[in-house]
Coordinates of C-alpha atoms (C1' of nucleotides) in Angstrom, one line a residue:
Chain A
X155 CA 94.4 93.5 70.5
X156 CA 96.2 96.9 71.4
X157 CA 99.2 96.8 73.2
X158 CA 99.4 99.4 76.0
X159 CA 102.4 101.0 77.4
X160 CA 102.5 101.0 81.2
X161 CA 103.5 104.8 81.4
X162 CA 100.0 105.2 79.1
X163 CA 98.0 103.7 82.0
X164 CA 99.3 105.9 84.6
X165 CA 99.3 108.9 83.2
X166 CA 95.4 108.1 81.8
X167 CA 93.8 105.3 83.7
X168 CA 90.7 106.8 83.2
X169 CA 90.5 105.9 79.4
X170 CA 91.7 102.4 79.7
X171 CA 89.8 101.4 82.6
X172 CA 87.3 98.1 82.1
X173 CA 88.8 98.0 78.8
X174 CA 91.0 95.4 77.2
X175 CA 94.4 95.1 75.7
X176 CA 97.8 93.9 76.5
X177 CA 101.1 94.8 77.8
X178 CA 104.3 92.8 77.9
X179 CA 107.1 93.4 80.3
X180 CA 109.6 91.6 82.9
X181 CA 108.6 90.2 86.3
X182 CA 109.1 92.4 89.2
X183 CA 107.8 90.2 91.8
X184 CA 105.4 88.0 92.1
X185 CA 103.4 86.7 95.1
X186 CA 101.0 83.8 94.8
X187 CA 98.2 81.9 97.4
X188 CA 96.4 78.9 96.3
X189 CA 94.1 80.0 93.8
X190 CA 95.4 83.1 92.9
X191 CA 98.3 85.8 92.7
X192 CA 100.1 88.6 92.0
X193 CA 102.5 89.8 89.1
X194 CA 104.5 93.4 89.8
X195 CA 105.2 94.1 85.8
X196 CA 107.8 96.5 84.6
X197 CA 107.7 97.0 81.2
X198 CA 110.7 99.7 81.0
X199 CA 108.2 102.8 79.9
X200 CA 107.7 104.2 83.3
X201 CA 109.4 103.8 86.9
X202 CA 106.7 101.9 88.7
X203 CA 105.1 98.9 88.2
X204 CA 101.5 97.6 87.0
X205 CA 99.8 95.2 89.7
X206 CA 98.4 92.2 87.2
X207 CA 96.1 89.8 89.2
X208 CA 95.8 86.2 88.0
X209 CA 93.5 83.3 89.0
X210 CA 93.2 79.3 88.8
X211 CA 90.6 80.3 85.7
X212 CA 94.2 80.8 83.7
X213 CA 94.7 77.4 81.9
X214 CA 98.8 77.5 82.9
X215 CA 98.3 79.0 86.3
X216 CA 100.4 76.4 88.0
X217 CA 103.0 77.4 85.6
X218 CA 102.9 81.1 86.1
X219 CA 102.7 80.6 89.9
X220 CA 106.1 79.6 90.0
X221 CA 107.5 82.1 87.4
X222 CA 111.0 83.3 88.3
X223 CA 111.7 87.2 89.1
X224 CA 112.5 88.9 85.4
X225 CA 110.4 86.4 83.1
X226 CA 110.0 88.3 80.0
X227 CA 105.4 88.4 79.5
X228 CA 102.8 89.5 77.5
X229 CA 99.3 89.4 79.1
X230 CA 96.3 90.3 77.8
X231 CA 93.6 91.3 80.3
X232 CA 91.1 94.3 81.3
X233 CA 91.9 97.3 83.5
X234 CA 89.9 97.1 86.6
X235 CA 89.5 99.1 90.0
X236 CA 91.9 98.1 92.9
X237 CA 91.1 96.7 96.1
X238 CA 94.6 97.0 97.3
X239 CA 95.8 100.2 99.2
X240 CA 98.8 100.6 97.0
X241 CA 97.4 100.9 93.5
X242 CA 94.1 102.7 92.6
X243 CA 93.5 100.3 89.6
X244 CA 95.3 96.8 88.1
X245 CA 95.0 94.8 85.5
X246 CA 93.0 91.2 85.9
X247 CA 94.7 89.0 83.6
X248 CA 93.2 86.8 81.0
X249 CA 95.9 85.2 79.3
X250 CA 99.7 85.1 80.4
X251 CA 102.0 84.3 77.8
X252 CA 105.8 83.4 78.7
X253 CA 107.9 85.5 75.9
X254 CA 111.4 84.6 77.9
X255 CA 111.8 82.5 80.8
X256 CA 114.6 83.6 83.3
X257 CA 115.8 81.4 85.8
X258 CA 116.2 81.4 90.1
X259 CA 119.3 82.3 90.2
X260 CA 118.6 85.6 88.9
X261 CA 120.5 87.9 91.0
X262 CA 118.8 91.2 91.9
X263 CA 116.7 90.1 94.6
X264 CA 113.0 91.6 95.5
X265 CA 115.2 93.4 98.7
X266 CA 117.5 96.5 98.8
X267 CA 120.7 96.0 97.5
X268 CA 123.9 98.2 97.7
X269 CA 124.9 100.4 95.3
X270 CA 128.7 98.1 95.3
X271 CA 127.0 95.4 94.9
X272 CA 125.0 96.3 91.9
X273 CA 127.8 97.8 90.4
X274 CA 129.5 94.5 89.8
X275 CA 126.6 93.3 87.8
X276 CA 126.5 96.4 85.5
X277 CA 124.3 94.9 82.2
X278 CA 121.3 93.4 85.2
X279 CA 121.0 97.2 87.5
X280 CA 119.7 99.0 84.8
X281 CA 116.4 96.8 86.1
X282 CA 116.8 98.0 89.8
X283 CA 114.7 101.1 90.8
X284 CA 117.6 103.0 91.7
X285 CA 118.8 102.8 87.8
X286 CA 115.6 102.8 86.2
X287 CA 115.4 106.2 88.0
X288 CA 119.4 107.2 87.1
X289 CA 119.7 106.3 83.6
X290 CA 115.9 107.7 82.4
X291 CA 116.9 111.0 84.4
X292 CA 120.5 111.3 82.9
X293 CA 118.3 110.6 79.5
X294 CA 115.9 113.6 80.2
X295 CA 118.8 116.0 81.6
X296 CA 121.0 115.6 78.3
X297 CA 117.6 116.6 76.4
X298 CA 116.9 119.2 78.6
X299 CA 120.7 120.2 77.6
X300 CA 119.9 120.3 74.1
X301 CA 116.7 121.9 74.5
X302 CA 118.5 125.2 76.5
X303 CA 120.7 125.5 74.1
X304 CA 118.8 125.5 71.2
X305 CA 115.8 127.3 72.0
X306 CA 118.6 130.0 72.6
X307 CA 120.0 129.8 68.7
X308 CA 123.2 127.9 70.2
X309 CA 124.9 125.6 67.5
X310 CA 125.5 122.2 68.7
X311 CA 129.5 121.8 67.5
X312 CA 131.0 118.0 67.5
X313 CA 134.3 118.8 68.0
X314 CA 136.9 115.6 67.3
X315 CA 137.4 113.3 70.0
X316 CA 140.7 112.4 68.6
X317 CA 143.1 115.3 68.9
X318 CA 146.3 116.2 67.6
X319 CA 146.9 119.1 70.2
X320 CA 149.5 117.3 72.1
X321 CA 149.3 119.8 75.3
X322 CA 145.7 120.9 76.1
X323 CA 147.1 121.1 79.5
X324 CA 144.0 119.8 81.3
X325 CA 145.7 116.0 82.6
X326 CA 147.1 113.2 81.2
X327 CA 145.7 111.7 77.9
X328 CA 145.0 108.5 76.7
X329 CA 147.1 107.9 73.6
X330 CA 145.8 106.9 70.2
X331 CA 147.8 104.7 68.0
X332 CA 147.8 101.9 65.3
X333 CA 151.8 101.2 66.1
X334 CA 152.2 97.9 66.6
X335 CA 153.1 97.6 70.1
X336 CA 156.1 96.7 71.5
X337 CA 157.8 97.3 68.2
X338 CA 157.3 100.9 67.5
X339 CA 159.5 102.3 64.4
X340 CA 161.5 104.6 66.1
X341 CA 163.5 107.3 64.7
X342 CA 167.8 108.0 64.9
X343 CA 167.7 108.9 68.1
X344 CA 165.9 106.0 69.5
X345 CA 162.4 108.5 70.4
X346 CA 159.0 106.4 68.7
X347 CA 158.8 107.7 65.2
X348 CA 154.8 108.9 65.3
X349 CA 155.6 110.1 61.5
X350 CA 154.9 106.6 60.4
X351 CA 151.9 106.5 62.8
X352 CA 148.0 106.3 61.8
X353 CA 147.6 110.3 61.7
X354 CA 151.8 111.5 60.8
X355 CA 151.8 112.1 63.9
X356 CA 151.3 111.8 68.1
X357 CA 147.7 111.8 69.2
X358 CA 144.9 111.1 72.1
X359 CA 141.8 111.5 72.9
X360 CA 140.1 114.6 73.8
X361 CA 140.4 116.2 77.8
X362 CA 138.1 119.3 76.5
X363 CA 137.2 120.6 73.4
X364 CA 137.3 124.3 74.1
X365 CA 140.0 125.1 71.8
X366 CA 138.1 124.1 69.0
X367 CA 134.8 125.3 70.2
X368 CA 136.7 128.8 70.5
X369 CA 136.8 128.8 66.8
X370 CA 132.8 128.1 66.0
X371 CA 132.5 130.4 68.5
X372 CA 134.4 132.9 66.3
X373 CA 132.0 131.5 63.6
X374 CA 128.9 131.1 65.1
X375 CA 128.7 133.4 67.9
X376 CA 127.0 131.1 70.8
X377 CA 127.6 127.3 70.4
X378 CA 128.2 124.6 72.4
X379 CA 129.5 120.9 72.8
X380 CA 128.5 117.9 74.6
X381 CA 130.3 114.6 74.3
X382 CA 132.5 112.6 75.9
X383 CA 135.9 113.4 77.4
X384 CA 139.2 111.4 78.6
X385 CA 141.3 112.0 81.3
X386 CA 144.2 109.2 82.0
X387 CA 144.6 110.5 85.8
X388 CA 144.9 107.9 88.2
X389 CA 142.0 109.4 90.2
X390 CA 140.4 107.3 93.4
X391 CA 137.9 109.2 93.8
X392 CA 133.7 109.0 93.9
X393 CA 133.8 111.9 91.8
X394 CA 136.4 111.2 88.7
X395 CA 136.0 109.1 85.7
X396 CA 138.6 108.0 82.9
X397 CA 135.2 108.6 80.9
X398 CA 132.9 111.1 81.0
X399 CA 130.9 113.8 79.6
X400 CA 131.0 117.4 79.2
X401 CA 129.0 120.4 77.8
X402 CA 131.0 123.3 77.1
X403 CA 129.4 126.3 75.6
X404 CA 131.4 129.4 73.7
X405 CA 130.1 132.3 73.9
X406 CA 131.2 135.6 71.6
X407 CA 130.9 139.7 72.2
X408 CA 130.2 138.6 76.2
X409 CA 132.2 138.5 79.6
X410 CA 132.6 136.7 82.2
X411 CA 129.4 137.6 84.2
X412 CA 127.4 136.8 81.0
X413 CA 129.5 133.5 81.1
X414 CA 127.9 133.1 84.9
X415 CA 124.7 134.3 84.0
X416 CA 124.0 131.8 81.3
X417 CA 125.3 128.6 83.7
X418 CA 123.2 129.7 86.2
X419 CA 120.4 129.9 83.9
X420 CA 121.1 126.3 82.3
X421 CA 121.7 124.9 85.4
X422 CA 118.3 126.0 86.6
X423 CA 116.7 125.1 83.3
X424 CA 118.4 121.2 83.8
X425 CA 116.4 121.1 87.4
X426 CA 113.3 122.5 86.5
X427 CA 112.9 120.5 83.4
X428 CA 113.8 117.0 85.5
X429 CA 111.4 117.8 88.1
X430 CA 109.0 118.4 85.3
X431 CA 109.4 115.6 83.8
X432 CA 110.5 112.9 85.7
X433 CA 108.3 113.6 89.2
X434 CA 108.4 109.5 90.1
X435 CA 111.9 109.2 89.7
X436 CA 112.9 112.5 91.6
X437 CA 110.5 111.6 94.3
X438 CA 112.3 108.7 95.1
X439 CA 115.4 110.1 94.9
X440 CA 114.4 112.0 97.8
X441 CA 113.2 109.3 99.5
X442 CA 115.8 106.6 99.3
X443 CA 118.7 107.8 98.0
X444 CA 119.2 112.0 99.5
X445 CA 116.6 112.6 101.7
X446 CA 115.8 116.9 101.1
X447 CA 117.1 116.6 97.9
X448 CA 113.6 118.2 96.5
X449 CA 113.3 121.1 99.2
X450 CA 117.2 121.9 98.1
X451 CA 116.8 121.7 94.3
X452 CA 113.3 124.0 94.8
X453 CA 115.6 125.9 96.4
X454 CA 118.2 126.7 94.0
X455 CA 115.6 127.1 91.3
X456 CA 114.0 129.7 93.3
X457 CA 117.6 131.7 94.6
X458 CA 120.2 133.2 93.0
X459 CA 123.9 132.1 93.2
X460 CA 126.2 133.5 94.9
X461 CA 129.3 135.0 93.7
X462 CA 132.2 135.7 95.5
X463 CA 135.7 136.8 94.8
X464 CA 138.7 135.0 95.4
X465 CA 140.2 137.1 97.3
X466 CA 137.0 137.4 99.2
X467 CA 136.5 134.3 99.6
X468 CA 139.6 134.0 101.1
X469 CA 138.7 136.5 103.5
X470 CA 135.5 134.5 104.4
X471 CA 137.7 131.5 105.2
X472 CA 140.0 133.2 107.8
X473 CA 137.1 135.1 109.2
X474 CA 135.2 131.7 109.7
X475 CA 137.4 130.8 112.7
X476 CA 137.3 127.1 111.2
X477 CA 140.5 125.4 111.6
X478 CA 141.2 123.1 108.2
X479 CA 144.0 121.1 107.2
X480 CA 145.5 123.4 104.1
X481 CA 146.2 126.6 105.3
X482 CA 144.3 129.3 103.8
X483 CA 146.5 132.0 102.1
X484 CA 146.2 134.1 99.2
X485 CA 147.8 132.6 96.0
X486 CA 147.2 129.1 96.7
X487 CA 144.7 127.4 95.3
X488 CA 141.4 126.5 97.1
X489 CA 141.0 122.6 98.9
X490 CA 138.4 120.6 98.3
X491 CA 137.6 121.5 102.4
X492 CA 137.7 124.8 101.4
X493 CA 135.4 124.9 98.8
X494 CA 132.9 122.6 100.8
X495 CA 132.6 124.8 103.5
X496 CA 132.2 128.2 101.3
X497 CA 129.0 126.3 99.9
X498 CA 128.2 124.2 102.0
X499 CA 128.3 126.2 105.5
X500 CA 129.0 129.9 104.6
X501 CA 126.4 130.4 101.2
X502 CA 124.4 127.2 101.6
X503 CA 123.7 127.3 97.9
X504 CA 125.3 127.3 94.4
X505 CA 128.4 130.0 94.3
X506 CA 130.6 131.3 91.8
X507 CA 133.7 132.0 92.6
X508 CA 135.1 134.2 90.7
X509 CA 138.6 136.4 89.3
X510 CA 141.6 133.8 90.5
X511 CA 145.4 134.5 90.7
X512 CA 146.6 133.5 87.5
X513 CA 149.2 131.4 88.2
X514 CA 146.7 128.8 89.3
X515 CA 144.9 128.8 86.1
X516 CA 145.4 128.1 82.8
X517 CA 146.6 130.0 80.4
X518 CA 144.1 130.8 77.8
X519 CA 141.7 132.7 80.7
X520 CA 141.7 136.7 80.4
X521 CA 143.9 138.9 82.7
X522 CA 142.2 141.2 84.8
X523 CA 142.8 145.0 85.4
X524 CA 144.8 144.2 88.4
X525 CA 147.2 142.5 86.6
X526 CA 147.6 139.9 88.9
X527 CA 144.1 137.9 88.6
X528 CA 142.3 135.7 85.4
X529 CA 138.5 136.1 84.8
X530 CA 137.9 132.6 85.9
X531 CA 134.7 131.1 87.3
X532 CA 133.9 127.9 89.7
X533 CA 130.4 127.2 90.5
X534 CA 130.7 124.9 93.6
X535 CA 127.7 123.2 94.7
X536 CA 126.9 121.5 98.1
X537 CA 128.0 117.6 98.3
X538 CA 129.7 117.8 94.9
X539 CA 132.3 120.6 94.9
X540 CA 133.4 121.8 91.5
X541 CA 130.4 121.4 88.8
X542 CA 131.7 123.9 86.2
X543 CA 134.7 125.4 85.4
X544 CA 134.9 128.9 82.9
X545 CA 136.1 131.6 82.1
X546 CA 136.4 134.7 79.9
X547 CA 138.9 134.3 77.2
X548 CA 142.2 136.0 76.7
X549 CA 140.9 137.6 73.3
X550 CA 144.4 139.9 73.0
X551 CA 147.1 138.5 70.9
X552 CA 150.3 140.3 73.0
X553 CA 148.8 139.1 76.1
X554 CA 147.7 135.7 74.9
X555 CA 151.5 135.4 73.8
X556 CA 152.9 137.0 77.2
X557 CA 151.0 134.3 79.4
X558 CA 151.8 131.1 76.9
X559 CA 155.4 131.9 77.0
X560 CA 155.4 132.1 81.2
X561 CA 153.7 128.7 81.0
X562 CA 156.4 127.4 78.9
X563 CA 154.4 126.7 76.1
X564 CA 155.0 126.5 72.4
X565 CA 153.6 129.2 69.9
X566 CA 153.3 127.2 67.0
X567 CA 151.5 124.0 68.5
X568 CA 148.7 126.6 69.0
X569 CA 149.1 128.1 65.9
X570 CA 145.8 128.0 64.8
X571 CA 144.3 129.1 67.8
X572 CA 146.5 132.3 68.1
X573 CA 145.4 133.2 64.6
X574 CA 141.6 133.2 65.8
X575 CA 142.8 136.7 68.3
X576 CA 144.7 137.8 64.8
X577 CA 141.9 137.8 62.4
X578 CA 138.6 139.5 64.1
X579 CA 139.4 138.4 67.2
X580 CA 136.6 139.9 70.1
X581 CA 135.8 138.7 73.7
X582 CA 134.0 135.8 73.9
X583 CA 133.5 133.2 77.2
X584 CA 132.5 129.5 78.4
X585 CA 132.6 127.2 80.7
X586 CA 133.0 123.3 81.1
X587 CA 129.9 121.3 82.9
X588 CA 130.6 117.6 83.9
X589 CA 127.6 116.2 83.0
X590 CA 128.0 113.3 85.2
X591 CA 128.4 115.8 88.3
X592 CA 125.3 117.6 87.3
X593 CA 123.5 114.0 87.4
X594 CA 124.9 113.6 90.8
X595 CA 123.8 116.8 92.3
X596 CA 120.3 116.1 90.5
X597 CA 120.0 112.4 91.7
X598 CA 122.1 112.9 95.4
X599 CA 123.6 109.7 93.9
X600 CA 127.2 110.2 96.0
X601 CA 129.4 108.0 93.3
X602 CA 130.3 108.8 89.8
X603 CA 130.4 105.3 89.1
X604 CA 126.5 105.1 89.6
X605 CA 125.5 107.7 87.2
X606 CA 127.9 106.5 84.2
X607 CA 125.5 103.1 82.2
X608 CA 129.5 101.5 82.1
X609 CA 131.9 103.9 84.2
X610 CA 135.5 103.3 83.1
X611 CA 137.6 104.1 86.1
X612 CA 140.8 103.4 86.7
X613 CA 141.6 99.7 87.0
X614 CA 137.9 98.9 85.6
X615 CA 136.7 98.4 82.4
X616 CA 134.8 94.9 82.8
X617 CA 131.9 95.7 80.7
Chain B
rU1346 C1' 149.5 107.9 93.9
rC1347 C1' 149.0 108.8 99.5
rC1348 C1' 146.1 108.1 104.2
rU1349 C1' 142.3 105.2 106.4
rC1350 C1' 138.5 101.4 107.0
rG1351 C1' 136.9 96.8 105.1
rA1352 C1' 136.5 91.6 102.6
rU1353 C1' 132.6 85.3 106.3
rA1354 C1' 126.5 81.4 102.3
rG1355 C1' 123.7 84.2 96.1
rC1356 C1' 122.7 89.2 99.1
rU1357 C1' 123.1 92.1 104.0
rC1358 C1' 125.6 91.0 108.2
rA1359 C1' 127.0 88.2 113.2
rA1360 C1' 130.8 85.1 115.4
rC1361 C1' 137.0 88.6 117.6
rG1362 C1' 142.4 82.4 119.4
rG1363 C1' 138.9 76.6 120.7
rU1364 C1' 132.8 72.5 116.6
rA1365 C1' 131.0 79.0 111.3
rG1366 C1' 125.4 81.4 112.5
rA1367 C1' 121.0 84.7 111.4
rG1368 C1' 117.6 87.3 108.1
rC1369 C1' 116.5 87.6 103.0
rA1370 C1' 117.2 84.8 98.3
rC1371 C1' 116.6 79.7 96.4
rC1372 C1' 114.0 74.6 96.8
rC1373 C1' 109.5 71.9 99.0
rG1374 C1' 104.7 72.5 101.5
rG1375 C1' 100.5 75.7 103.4
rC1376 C1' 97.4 80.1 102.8
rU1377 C1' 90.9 83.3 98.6
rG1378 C1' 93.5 90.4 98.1
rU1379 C1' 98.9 90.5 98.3
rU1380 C1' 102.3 95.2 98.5
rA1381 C1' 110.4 94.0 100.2
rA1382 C1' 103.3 89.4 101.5
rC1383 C1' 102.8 85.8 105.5
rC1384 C1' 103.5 80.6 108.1
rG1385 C1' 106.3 75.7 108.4
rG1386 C1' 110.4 72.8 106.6
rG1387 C1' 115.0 72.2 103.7
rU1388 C1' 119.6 73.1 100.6
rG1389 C1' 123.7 76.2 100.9
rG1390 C1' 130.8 77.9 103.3
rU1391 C1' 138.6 75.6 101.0
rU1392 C1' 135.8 82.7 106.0
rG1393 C1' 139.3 87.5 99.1
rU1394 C1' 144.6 85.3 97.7
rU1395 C1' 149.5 83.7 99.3
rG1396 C1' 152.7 83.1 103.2
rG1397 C1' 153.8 83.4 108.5
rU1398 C1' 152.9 83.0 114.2
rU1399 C1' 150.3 79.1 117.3
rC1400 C1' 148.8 72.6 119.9
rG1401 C1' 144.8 75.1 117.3
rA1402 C1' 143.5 81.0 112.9
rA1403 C1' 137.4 83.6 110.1
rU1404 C1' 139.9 85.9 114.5
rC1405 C1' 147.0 87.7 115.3
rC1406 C1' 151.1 89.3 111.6
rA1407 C1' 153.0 90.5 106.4
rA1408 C1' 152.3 91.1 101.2
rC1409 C1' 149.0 91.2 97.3
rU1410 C1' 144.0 91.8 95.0
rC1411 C1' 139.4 94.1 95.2
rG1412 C1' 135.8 97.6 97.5
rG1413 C1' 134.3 102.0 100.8
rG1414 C1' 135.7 106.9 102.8
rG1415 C1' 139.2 111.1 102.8
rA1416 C1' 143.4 113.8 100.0
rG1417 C1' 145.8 115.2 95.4
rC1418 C1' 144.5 116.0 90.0
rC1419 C1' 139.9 118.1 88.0
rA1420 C1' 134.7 118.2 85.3

RNA sequence: UCCUCGAUAGCUCAACGGUAGAGCACCCGGCUGUUAACCGGGUGGUUGUUGGUUCGAAUCCAACUCGGGGAGCCA
């Protein structure tokens, strides 16, 4: 007999109606009267459920009757028209077969839960609608990343997750080591001797791979990378992770506004391909978890982003008459309250802000004209703040060397890096996306923790 | 790391110095079209941990642990 997948029959009940096959899935719910009852199945190809009827004419009825919530079945039956209100069609069972049994104490309960609760019981949420919807979309939006990129003759780059770069400069790192611990070798003057270490010497996992996508970019001429990422910050927050992931494209010959215009356009692209694709889930995003989350993401498809200066922005902020907590002065960087209310009141939308003092940012980013300001970019979004971070690249090799020395770093730790300026060296520009911010702003899910299958955060790493 | 709020049954919460309760879940029974089904009955607690104040602490105080929100760091 054919087996049927439940996302089949939704999306072409007409060719399976009064016809028979069988599906298998885990119990939903399940109500039952007397003689007959009802079994909500899941069987983890589509978001809702298929309504199977069952009667006394089943040999184990009793036994099905009092089936616990996430029994694993396969039933065999015919597709028939619905009664009910809720469902146009269901499927009248002929035989139920118990494939796994669960048990009473099963604890996602046919109710709401909250999202703390669900948290603590990370391997069982994955069945709860809210992360049937999450994970499938954060599946979907890391295609949909693939797919921009590609269709655009980017070149996918796996940069190494272990780096030797011992000052990327983007937060603490977590160290990687096969010293045996506590008794490190250590050298005359009593320092840990990472010579006799794994890799000769001190290394950690990645915070970005931008310098090395700099170089395929030098290769290749667009490319990008999307992986995961490590930052050892002891951050509290709903919107940091010790672990996440992060698509960082390179582009060459282009400048910071071409840098703006392509993470507008994949941003766009990301949204319009979920909404595409994944109409159940985002629907009851909008329902349940954000409600106007759909009229807002129509509306950044269909607008463009704002862009505003720094220095204009600052403007905006003292003109605003808002009072906030951080004063707001020119050469400091922006607050998070800041940020908020230049998206979130002032533009009401996406916005790039654009062409920071450079002592606020780091130093590989291009000095502008003014000699004072760096060809960075922010997109801020409303209700997650930062979303991307970019800039144009310092591409000449006097400059380059002028603004690592002022930020005390070492030439010859970046050795390679300086030689890409040195040999054919041209402009080129990118940005960083946190994936798992992009899933928030797509989902309106309002904790980091809830977007990530097993979010390591600081002080949890249970599963 | 800092500020702030919280932790009571499996879950969501009430009780705010004097015998610890409800709804849901779970168990038993009823119900011939349910939709977080409904109706009746039942089980279920060292009130996060440790210490203190008090005749008496879920309730007041302290520390710790964990969680929410805000800030810093950022994506």
């Amino acid at each position: 007999m054919e087996e049927v997948l439940i996302k089949d029959l939704f999306r072409d009940p007409d060719s399976y109606l009064h016809r028979h096959f069988h599906v298998s899935g885990w119990v939903r719910t399940l109500r039952v009267s007397k003689t007959f009852g009802f079994i909500e199945l899941n069987d983890g190809s589509f978001f809702r459920n298929l309504q199977v009827v069952f009667t006394d004419n089943l040999p184990n009825f009793e036994e099905v009757a009092k089936l616990p919530i996430a029994t694993a079945l396969r039933i065999e039956g015919q597709l028939v028209e619905s009664p009910g209100a809720k469902q146009p069609w269901e499927m009248q069972a002929t035989r139920i077969e118990v494939e796994g049994l669960s048990h009473s104490d099963y604890p996602l309960q046919k109710k709401r839960h909250s999202l703390e609760y669900l948290r603590t019981i990370a391997h069982l949420r994955p069945r709860s609608n809210t992360f049937s919807a999450v994970f499938r979309l954060r599946s979907l939006a890391a295609y949909a990343i693939h797919r921009f990129f590609q269709e655009r003759n980017f070149v996918y780059v796996h940069t190494p997750i272990i780096t030797g770069s011992d000052c990327e400069g983007a937060g603490q790192m977590f160290r990687v080591t096969t010293l045996d611990f506590p008794d490190y070798p250590r050298d005359e003057q009593g320092a840990v001797d990472f010579s006799q270490d794994f890799f000769g010497k001190e290394t950690n996992l990645t915070v970005s791979g931008q310098l090395e996508a700099e170089a395929f970019c030098l290769a290749f001429r667009k490319v990008y990378t999307f992986g995961p990422t490590f930052r050892a910050e002891n951050s509290n927050t709903p919107r940091h992770a010790a672990e996440f992931w992060m698509v960082e494209p390179e582009i060459a010959f282009a400048d910071l506004y071409e840098d703006m215009a392509l993470a507008e356009a994949m941003l766009k692209y990301i949204l319009s391909y979920c909404l595409e694709q994944a109409p159940e889930e985002m629907e009851f995003f909008s329902r349940f978890i954000d409600p106007g989350l759909l009229p807002r993401l129509e509306h950044v498809i269909n607008s463009d982003f704002g862009v505003v200066t720094y220095t204009e922005a600052i403007e905006l902020l003292k003109k605003s008459g808002q009072s906030f907590n951080y004063p707001v002065e020119w050469g400091a960087d922006l607050q998070t309250e800041h940020e908020r209310y230049l998206t979130e009141q002032i533009f009401k939308k996406p916005v790039f802000v654009i062409n920071y003092p450079k002592e606020i940012k780091a130093f590989y980013m291009r000095l502008n004209d003014d000699g004072r300001t760096v060809a960075a970019m922010d997109l801020l979004v409303p209700g997650v703040g930062e979303i991307i971070g970019g800039s144009q690249r310092e591409e000449r090799l006097p400059l380059l060397e002028a603004r690592m020395k002022e930020c005390g770093l070492d030439y010859k730790d970046y050795w390679w890096y300086l030689d890409l300026r040195k040999y054919g060296g041209t402009k080129h520009a990118g940005f960083g996306l946190g994936f798992e911010r992009a899933i928030m702003y797509l989902t309106g899910i309002a904790n980091i923790r809830d977007v990530i299958p097993f979010p390591r955060t600081v002080k949890a790493a249970e599963f």
